[in-house]
Amino acid sequence: MSLKINNELGTIEVSTDVIANIAGGVVSESYGVVGMASKTFRDGFAELLGKENYARGVVVENENDSLKIDLYIIVLYGVKISEVASNVQSTVKYTLEKTLGLKIDSVNIHVQGVRIIDSDE
């Protein structure tokens, strides 16, 4: 599925996978986020995805030229989850609006787990 942007020069089509990769890249660079989690949450096990799988932790829905983004993340133990989630929401919304020039209706955060990072990692 793709998103169509019309301007005076013609039409631009942006795949929802591209939007998901942009959002996933922004999330992975956010303070307090350990990584993206799989959208399929089975038996209480949150799978930490590798850096090459940004889009797997993101769901993009296009409704009437506005986007709804769902992000599945794993946060670092000891951070204030509400602050991390709020920061991720505003950063993803800002980046996508500036990059694509589209209206982002909502950015929903689903915290799938909390990780303790060893000092060896």
Short mmCIF file of C-alpha atoms in Angstrom, two decimals:
data_model
loop_
_atom_site.label_atom_id
_atom_site.label_comp_id
_atom_site.label_asym_id
_atom_site.label_seq_id
_atom_site.Cartn_x
_atom_site.Cartn_y
_atom_site.Cartn_z
CA MET A 1 0.00 0.00 0.00
CA SER A 2 1.24 3.48 -0.73
CA LEU A 3 0.38 7.04 0.12
CA LYS A 4 -0.18 9.48 -2.74
CA ILE A 5 0.86 13.13 -2.52
CA ASN A 6 -0.36 15.43 -5.26
CA ASN A 7 1.39 18.70 -6.04
CA GLU A 8 1.64 21.10 -8.97
CA LEU A 9 4.30 18.97 -10.68
CA GLY A 10 2.52 15.63 -10.44
CA THR A 11 2.00 12.74 -8.04
CA ILE A 12 4.40 11.27 -5.50
CA GLU A 13 3.78 7.79 -4.11
CA VAL A 14 5.36 6.87 -0.78
CA SER A 15 5.15 3.28 0.41
CA THR A 16 3.91 2.70 3.96
CA ASP A 17 7.04 0.55 4.45
CA VAL A 18 9.15 3.68 3.86
CA ILE A 19 7.09 5.58 6.42
CA ALA A 20 7.52 2.69 8.87
CA ASN A 21 11.30 2.64 8.31
CA ILE A 22 11.57 6.39 8.93
CA ALA A 23 9.51 6.11 12.13
CA GLY A 24 11.49 3.07 13.30
CA GLY A 25 14.79 4.86 12.71
CA VAL A 26 13.63 7.83 14.77
CA VAL A 27 12.46 5.55 17.59
CA SER A 28 15.73 3.62 17.73
CA GLU A 29 17.64 6.89 18.22
CA SER A 30 15.41 8.04 21.08
CA TYR A 31 16.73 8.15 24.64
CA GLY A 32 15.35 5.38 26.83
CA VAL A 33 14.36 3.06 23.98
CA VAL A 34 16.29 -0.20 23.83
CA GLY A 35 14.73 -1.30 20.56
CA MET A 36 11.66 -2.14 18.57
CA ALA A 37 9.44 -5.07 19.53
CA SER A 38 7.51 -7.41 17.32
CA LYS A 39 3.87 -6.45 16.71
CA THR A 40 2.86 -10.01 17.46
CA PHE A 41 3.10 -10.24 21.23
CA ARG A 42 2.85 -13.92 22.15
CA ASP A 43 2.67 -15.46 25.60
CA GLY A 44 4.18 -12.41 27.33
CA PHE A 45 7.39 -12.62 25.31
CA ALA A 46 8.57 -9.42 23.66
CA GLU A 47 11.05 -10.15 20.91
CA LEU A 48 13.72 -7.47 20.59
CA LEU A 49 14.21 -6.84 16.90
CA GLY A 50 17.52 -6.07 15.26
CA LYS A 51 18.34 -2.70 13.76
CA GLU A 52 17.59 -3.95 10.24
CA ASN A 53 13.96 -4.65 11.20
CA TYR A 54 12.67 -1.13 11.91
CA ALA A 55 9.42 -1.59 10.00
CA ARG A 56 8.45 -4.78 11.86
CA GLY A 57 7.73 -2.82 15.05
CA VAL A 58 5.63 -0.17 13.29
CA VAL A 59 2.07 -0.23 11.93
CA VAL A 60 1.07 2.56 9.53
CA GLU A 61 -2.58 3.18 8.66
CA ASN A 62 -3.66 5.74 6.06
CA GLU A 63 -7.15 7.14 6.50
CA ASN A 64 -8.35 10.14 4.45
CA ASP A 65 -4.87 11.60 3.92
CA SER A 66 -3.94 11.44 7.59
CA LEU A 67 -1.68 8.83 9.10
CA LYS A 68 -2.09 6.75 12.23
CA ILE A 69 1.18 5.26 13.50
CA ASP A 70 1.44 2.45 16.09
CA LEU A 71 4.90 1.85 17.57
CA TYR A 72 5.86 -1.25 19.57
CA ILE A 73 8.91 -0.55 21.72
CA ILE A 74 11.03 -1.93 24.53
CA VAL A 75 12.30 0.64 27.03
CA LEU A 76 15.33 0.80 29.27
CA TYR A 77 14.86 -0.14 32.91
CA GLY A 78 14.96 2.87 35.23
CA VAL A 79 13.62 5.52 32.86
CA LYS A 80 10.26 7.21 33.27
CA ILE A 81 8.17 5.36 30.69
CA SER A 82 5.62 8.14 30.25
CA GLU A 83 8.37 10.66 29.43
CA VAL A 84 10.09 8.32 26.98
CA ALA A 85 6.76 7.59 25.26
CA SER A 86 5.86 11.27 25.07
CA ASN A 87 9.28 12.13 23.64
CA VAL A 88 8.99 9.35 21.04
CA GLN A 89 5.50 10.51 20.05
CA SER A 90 6.52 14.13 19.50
CA THR A 91 9.78 13.26 17.72
CA VAL A 92 8.16 10.77 15.34
CA LYS A 93 5.28 13.14 14.57
CA TYR A 94 7.61 16.08 13.93
CA THR A 95 10.00 14.07 11.73
CA LEU A 96 7.27 12.51 9.60
CA GLU A 97 5.40 15.79 9.15
CA LYS A 98 8.56 17.62 8.10
CA THR A 99 9.84 14.79 5.91
CA LEU A 100 6.57 13.96 4.14
CA GLY A 101 4.59 17.17 4.53
CA LEU A 102 1.55 15.19 5.70
CA LYS A 103 -0.78 15.40 8.66
CA ILE A 104 -0.05 12.79 11.32
CA ASP A 105 -3.30 12.10 13.13
CA SER A 106 -1.90 9.98 15.97
CA VAL A 107 1.24 8.25 17.18
CA ASN A 108 0.37 5.42 19.56
CA ILE A 109 3.05 3.86 21.73
CA HIS A 110 2.80 0.24 22.87
CA VAL A 111 5.48 -0.60 25.46
CA GLN A 112 6.06 -4.32 25.04
CA GLY A 113 8.76 -4.72 27.66
CA VAL A 114 11.47 -3.31 29.87
CA ARG A 115 15.12 -4.33 29.50
CA ILE A 116 18.03 -4.10 31.86
CA ILE A 117 21.21 -3.41 29.93
CA ASP A 118 24.39 -4.98 31.28
CA SER A 119 27.45 -2.77 31.49
CA ASP A 120 29.18 -5.28 29.17
CA GLU A 121 26.79 -4.49 26.28
#
